[in-house]
Coordinates of C-alpha atoms (C1' of nucleotides) in Angstrom, one line a residue:
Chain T
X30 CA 106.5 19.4 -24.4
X31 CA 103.5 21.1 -22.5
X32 CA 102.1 20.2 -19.2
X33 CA 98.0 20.1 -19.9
X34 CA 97.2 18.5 -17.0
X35 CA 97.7 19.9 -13.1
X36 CA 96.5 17.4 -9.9
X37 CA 95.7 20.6 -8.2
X38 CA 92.4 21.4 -10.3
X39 CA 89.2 21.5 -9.2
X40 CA 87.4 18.8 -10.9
X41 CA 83.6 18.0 -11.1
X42 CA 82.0 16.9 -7.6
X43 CA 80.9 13.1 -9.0
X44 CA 79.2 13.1 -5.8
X45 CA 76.8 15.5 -7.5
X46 CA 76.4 13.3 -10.2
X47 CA 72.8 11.4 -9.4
X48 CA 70.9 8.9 -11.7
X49 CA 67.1 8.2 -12.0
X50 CA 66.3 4.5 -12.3
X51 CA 65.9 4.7 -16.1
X52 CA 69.4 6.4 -17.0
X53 CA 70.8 3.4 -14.9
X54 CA 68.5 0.8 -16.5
X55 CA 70.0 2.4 -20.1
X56 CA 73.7 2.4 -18.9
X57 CA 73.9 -1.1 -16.8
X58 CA 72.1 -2.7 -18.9
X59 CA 70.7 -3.8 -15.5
X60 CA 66.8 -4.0 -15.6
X61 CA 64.8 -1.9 -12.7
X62 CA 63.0 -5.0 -11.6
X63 CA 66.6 -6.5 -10.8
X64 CA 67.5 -3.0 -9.7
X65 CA 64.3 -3.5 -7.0
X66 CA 65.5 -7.0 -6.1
X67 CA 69.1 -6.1 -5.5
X68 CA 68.0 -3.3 -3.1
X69 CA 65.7 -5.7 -1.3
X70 CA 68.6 -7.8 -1.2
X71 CA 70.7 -5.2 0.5
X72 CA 72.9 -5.5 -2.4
X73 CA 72.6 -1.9 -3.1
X74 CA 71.4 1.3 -1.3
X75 CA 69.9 4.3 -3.6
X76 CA 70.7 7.5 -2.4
X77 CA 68.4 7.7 1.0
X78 CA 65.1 8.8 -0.3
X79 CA 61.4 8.3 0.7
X80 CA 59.5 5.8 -0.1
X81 CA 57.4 5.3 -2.8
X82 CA 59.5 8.2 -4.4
X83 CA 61.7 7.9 -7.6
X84 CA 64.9 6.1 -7.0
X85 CA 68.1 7.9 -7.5
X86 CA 71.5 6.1 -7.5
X87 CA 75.2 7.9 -6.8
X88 CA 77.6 7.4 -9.5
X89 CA 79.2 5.1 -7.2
X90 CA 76.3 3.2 -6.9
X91 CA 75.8 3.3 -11.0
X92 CA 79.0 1.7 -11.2
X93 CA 79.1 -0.8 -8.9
X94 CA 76.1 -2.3 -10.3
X95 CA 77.5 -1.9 -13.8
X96 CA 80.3 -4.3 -12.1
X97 CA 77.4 -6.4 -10.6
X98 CA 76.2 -7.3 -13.6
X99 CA 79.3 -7.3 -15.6
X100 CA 80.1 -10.7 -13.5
X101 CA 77.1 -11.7 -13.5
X102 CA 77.1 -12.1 -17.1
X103 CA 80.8 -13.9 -16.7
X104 CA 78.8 -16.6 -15.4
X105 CA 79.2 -15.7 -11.0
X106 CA 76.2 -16.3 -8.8
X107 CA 74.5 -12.5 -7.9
X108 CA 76.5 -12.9 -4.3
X109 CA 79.6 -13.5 -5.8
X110 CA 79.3 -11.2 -8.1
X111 CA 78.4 -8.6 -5.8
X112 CA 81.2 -9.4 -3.6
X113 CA 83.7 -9.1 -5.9
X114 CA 82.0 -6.2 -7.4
X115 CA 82.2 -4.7 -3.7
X116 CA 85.5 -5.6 -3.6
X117 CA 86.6 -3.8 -6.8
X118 CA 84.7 -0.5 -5.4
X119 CA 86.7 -0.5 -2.3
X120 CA 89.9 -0.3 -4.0
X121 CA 88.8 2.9 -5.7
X122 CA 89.3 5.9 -3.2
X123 CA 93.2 3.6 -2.8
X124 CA 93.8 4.6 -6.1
X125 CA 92.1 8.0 -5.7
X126 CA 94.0 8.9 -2.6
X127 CA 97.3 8.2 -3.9
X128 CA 97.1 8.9 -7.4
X129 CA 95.7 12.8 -5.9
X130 CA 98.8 12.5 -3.9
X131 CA 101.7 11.0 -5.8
X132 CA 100.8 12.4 -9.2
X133 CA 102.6 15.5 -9.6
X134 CA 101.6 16.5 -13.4
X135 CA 101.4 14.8 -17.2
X136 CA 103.4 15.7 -19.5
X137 CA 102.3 14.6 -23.3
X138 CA 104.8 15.2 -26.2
X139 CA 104.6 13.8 -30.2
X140 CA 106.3 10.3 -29.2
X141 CA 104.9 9.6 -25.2
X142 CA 103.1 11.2 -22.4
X143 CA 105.0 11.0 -19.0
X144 CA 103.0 10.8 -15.7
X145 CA 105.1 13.2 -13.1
X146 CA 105.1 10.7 -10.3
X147 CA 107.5 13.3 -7.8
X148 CA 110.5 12.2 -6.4
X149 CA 111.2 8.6 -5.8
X150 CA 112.6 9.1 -1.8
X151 CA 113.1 11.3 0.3
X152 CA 116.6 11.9 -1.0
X153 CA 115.0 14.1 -3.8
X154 CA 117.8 12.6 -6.0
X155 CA 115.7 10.9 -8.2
X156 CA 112.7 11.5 -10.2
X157 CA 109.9 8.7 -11.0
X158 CA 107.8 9.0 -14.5
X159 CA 104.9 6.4 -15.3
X160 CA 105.8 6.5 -19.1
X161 CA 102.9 5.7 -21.6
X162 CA 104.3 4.8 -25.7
X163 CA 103.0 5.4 -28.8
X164 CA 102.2 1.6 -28.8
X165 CA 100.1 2.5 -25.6
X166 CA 102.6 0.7 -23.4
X167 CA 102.8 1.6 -19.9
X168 CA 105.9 1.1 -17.9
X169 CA 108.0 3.2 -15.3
X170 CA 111.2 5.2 -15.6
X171 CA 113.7 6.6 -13.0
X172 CA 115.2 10.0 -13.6
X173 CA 118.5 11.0 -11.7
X174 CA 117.7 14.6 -10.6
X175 CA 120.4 17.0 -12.4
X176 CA 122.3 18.4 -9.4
X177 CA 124.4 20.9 -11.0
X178 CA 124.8 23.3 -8.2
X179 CA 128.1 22.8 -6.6
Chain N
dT7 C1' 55.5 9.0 -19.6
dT8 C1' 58.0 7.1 -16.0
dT9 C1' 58.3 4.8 -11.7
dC10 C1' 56.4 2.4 -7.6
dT11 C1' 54.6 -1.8 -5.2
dG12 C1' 52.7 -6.2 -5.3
dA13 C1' 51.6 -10.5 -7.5
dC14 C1' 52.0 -14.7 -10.6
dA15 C1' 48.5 -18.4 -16.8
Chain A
dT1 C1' 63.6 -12.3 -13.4
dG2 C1' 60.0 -11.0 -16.6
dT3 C1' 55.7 -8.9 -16.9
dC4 C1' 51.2 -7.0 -15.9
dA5 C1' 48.1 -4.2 -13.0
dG6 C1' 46.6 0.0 -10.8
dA7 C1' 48.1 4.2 -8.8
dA8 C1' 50.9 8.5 -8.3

DNA sequence: TTTCTGACA
DNA sequence: TGTCAGAA
């Protein structure tokens, strides 16, 4: 058993992470006149730039018009497609927030990798693990803590 | 070469 | 939405 992964890292900045309108054409799949339209549209907002300059689009941006398009192409309207797209980015920095918070460490052995999920209440009596087969099958496991003092 | 804006046999 | 023009 080795713990490879610590929450407490420093990762990359993704805010840093900036794409011209050709790199998102190439990744989306999305073409830059619909790019052009979309942003007329309000739909989506480039990273504040000047006009007439080169667009250049946040990683956040990049993916929600990946998800933009991806319903699009499951048949939804552009507005519904960009609401649920919008609504699928909002839930991100949820799942950021607590995942930064509430993951404690991973754990990967030969058989399954354990997600160190901390202590299930305040109690400290038992531990929660987000448990990940060989099979790829997620599913949770409770731990009672091993109190041997006293 | 790439991107921008505007326009439409 | 595609595509072409003319410019940067």
């Amino acid at each position: 058993m080795m713990t490879d992964f610590s929450p407490d890292e420093s990762f990359i900045d993704t805010n840093k992470l900036i794409f011209g309108i050709g790199q998102v054409q190439q990744i989306t799949g999305v073409s830059g006149r619909q790019l052009r339209y979309w942003e007329a549209q309000k739909y989506i907002s480039p990273l504040d730039q000047k006009k007439g300059v080169s667009r250049q689009y946040s990683l956040r941006t990049l993916f929600l018009i990946f998800h933009i398009n991806r319903f699009i192409e499951q048949g939804f309207t552009l507005q519904a497609a960009v609401d649920h797209a919008q609504k699928f980015d909002a839930q991100i920095p949820a799942l950021r927030k607590f995942l930064r918070g509430q993951l404690k460490g991973v754990t990967i052995s030969d058989d399954k990798t354990l997600l160190d999920f901390g202590y299930l209440n305040h109690h400290h009596d038992k531990h929660v693990y987000g448990v990940i087969d060989q099979g790829g099958e997620t599913s949770f496991e409770i731990k009672d803590v091993a109190s041997q003092s006293h």
